[in-house]
XYZ file of C-alpha atoms in Angstrom:
292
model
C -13.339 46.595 -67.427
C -11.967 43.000 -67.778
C -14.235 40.420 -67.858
C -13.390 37.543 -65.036
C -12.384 34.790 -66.702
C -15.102 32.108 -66.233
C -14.300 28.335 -65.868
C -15.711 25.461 -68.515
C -18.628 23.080 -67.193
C -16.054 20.118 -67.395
C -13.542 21.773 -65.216
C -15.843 22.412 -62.136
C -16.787 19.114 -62.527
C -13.750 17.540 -62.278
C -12.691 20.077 -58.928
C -15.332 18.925 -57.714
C -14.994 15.167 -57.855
C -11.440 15.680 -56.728
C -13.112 17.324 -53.334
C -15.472 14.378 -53.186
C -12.335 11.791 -53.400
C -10.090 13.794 -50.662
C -13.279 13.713 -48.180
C -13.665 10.054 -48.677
C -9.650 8.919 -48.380
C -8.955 7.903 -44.623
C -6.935 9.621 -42.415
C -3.493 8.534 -42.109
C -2.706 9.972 -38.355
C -5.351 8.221 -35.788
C -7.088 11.128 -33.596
C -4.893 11.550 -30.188
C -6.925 9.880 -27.906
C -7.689 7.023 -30.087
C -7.902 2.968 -29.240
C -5.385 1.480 -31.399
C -5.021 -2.054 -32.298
C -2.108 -4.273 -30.191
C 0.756 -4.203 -31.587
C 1.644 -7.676 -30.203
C -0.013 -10.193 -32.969
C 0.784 -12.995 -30.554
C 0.604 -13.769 -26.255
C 3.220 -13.242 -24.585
C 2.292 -15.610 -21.673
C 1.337 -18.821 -23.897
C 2.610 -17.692 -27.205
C 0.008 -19.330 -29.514
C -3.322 -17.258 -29.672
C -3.815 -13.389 -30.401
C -3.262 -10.946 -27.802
C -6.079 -9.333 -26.844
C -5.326 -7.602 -23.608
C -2.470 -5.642 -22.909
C -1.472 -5.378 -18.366
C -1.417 -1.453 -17.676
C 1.042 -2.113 -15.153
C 3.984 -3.776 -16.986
C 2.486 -3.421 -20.589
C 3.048 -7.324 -21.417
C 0.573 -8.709 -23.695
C -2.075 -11.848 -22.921
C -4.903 -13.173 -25.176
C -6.914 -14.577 -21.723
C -7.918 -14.488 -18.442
C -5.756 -17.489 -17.534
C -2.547 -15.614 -19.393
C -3.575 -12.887 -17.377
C -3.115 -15.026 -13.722
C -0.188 -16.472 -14.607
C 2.239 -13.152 -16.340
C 1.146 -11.540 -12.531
C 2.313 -14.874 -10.556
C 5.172 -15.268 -12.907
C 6.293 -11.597 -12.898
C 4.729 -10.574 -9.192
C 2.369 -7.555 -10.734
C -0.331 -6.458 -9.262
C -1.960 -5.393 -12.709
C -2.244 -1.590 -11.249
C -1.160 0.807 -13.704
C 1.889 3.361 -12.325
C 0.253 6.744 -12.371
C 3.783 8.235 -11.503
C 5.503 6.114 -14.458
C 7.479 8.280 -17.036
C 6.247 9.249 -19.881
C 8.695 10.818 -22.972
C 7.584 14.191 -24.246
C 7.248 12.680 -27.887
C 4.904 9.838 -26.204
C 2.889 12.310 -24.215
C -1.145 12.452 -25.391
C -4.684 14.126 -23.630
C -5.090 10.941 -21.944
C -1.791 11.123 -19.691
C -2.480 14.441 -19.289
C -6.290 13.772 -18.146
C -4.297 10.612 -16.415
C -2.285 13.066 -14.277
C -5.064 15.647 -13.473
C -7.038 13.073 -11.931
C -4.112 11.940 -9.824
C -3.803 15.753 -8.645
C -6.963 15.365 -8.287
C -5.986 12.294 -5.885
C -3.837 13.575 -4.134
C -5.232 17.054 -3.149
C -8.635 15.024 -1.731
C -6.312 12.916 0.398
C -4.283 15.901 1.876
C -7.561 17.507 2.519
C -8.784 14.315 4.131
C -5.290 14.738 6.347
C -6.179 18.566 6.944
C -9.322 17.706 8.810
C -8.073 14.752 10.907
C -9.043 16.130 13.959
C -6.481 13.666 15.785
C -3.626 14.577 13.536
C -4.629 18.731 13.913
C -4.406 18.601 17.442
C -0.656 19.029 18.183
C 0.677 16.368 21.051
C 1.942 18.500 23.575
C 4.392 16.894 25.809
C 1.463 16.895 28.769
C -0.196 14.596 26.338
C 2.712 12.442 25.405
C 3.260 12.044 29.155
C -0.512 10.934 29.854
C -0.121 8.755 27.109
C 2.667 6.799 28.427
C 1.289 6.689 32.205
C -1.735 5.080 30.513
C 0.219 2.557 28.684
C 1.893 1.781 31.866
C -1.766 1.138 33.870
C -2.259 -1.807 30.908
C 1.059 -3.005 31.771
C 2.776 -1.487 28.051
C 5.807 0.094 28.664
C 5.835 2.609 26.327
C 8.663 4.886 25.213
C 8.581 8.264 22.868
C 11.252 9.010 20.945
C 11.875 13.093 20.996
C 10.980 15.060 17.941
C 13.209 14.642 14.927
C 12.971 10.974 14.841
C 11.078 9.249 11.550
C 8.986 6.918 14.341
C 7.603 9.808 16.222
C 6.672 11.622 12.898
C 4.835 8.942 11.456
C 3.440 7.599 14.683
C -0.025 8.079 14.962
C -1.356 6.734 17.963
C -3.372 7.655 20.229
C -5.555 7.331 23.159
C -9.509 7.077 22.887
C -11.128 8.791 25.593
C -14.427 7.898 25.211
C -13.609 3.777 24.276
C -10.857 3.710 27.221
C -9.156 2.361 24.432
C -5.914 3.236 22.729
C -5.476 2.723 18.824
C -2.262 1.780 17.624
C -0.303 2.271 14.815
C 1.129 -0.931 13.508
C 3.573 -1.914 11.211
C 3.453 -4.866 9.735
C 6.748 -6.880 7.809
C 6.557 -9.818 5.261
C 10.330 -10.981 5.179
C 9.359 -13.877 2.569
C 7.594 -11.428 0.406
C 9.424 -8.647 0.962
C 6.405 -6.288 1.473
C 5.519 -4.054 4.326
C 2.103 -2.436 5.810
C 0.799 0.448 7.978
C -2.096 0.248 9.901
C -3.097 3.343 11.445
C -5.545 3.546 14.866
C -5.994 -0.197 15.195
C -8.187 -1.055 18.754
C -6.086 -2.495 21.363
C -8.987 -5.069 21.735
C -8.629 -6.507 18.042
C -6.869 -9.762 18.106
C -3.728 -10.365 15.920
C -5.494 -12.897 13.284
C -8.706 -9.690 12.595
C -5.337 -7.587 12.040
C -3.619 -9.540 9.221
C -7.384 -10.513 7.822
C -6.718 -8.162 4.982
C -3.775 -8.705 4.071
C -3.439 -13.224 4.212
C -7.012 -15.163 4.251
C -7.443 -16.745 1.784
C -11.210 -15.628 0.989
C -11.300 -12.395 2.582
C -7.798 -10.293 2.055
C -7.306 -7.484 -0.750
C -6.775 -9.535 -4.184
C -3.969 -7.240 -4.619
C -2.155 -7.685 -1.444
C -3.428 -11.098 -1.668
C -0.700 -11.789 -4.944
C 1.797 -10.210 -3.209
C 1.388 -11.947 -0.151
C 0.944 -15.197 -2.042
C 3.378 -17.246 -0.184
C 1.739 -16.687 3.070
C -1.755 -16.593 1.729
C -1.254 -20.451 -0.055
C 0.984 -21.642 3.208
C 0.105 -24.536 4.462
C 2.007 -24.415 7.791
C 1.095 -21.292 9.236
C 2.394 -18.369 10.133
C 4.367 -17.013 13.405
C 3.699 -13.034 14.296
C 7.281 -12.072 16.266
C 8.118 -8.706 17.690
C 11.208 -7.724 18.638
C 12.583 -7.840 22.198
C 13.300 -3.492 22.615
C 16.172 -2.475 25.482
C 18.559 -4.873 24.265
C 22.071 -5.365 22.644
C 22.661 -4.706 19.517
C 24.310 -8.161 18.861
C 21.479 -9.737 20.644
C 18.204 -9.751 18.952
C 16.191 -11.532 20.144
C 11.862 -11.959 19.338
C 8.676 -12.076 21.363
C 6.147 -14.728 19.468
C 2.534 -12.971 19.953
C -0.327 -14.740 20.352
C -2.720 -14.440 17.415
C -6.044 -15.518 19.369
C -5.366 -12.963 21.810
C -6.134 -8.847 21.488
C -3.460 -6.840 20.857
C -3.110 -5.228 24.245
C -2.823 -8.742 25.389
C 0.036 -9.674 23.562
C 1.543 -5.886 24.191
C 1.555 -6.616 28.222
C 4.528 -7.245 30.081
C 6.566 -5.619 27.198
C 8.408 -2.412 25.881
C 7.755 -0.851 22.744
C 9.575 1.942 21.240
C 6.842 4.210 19.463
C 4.707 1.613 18.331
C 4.684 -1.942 17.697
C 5.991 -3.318 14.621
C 5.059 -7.162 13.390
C 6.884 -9.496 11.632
C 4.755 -11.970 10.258
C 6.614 -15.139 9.195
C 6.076 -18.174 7.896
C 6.083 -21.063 9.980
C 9.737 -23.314 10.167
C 11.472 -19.835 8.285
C 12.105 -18.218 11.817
C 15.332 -20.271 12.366
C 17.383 -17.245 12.150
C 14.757 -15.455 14.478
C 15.873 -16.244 18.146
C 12.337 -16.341 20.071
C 12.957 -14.981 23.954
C 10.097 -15.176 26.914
C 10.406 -12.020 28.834
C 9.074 -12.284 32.155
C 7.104 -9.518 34.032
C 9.683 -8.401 36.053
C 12.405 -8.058 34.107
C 10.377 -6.120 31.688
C 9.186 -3.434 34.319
C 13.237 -3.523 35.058
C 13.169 -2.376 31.766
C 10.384 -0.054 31.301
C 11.270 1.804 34.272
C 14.629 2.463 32.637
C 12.939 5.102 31.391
């Protein structure tokens, strides 16, 4: 039999210091998943110091907390990274896919959430609808339902609150000078207008968030006006109820028509030139609510 050829002492030894030199070289590729440094050696906001955050929201680069306040005033961004944002297949790493299981994860717990909504279940039979508006009409509201089909009847979810005596509104709420609009859903007819927009424009207490967005009203010094819109009217007419914002909202809802639900514009004070203000009286709005 032939003998295995056996290696010299000095050639093992250098194999194995070659092994020992691979294991200690550093890896080229980082691990997927990885920090990695900024690539932005400079702020984008001041331009002088080293960037040390980077926004997840519009990925623009800031070395402090200052830079940071004044890219999302500059560029309006709420700092809130896009979970629906697109990503490129050649871009794509474990944490955008962990990124988008979580929002799954998201979005299944709200739809379950929806599922058990016991007011939302229940399906609004037109007895109900009818009750509903007969009810409005003891307050004074003249309400009116638009018939199935219509966006405002999908997404309206008010509803009456049989043990309160109470009903709870949905209201929309409109920012023309920011451009931004809001849903509240089952608001009590005995919350005044100024508890309503609490979240949304103090100064102290709002959502930081809405807050930037809403900066113009939030940092006003004259005020704002709440208007809703005169319903029954011509089209080349429009004309706007100012609300009260001391007074509840079924207050301010008396003595008027609304189409589904009421809807807000919140404006700032001396910008509602364009916004014709009308006083309806009592009668002429049961004129109009009994046009029904």
């Amino acid at each position: 039999m032939d003998a295995a050829p056996i290696k010299e002492e000095g050639s093992l030894k250098s194999e194995a210091m070659e092994d020992v030199k691979l294991k200690e070289e550093p890896q080229v590729n980082p691990r997927v998943g990885s920090k990695r440094k900024l690539a932005m050696s400079r702020c984008e906001t001041c331009g002088t110091e080293e960037a040390k955050y980077r926004c997840p929201r519009c990925m623009r680069y800031s070395c402090s907390l200052p830079c940071v306040k004044k890219h999302k005033a500059d560029l309006t961004c709420n700092g809130v990274r896009d979970k629906t944002a697109y990503v490129s297949l050649q871009q794509f790493t474990e944490m955008n896919l962990l990124s988008d299981y979580r929002f799954l994860e998201d979005v299944a717990r709200t739809a379950d959430k929806v599922s058990r909504d016991t007011f939302l279940k229940r399906p609004k039979r037109k007895k109900y609808l009818f009750f509903m508006k007969n009810r409005a009409r003891k307050q004074g509201i003249y309400l009116r339902l638009l018939p199935n089909g219509f966006s405002k009847r999908k997404e309206n979810s008010t509803v009456f609150d049989h043990r309160k005596q109470q009903f709870c509104w949905h209201v929309k709420l409109q920012f023309p000078q920011s451009q931004a609009e809001y849903t509240e859903k089952r608001v009590p007819d005995d919350k005044t207008i100024n508890e309503i927009l609490k979240p949304y424009i103090d100064p102290e207490e709002s959502d930081p968030v809405i807050r930037q967005r809403l900066k113009a009203y939030a940092q006003s010094q004259t005020g704002v006006q709440i208007l809703m819109r005169v319903e029954n009217m011509q089209q080349n007419m429009i004309r706007y109820h100012e609300l009260d914002p001391y007074k509840s909202l079924s207050d301010n809802l008396k003595d008027k028509v609304i189409i589904e639900y009421p809807t807000l514009h919140v404006v700032l004070r001396g910008s509602s030139n364009d916004m014709q203000l009308l006083q309806v009286k009592s009668e002429s709005a049961q004129k109009l609510g009994n046009g029904n």
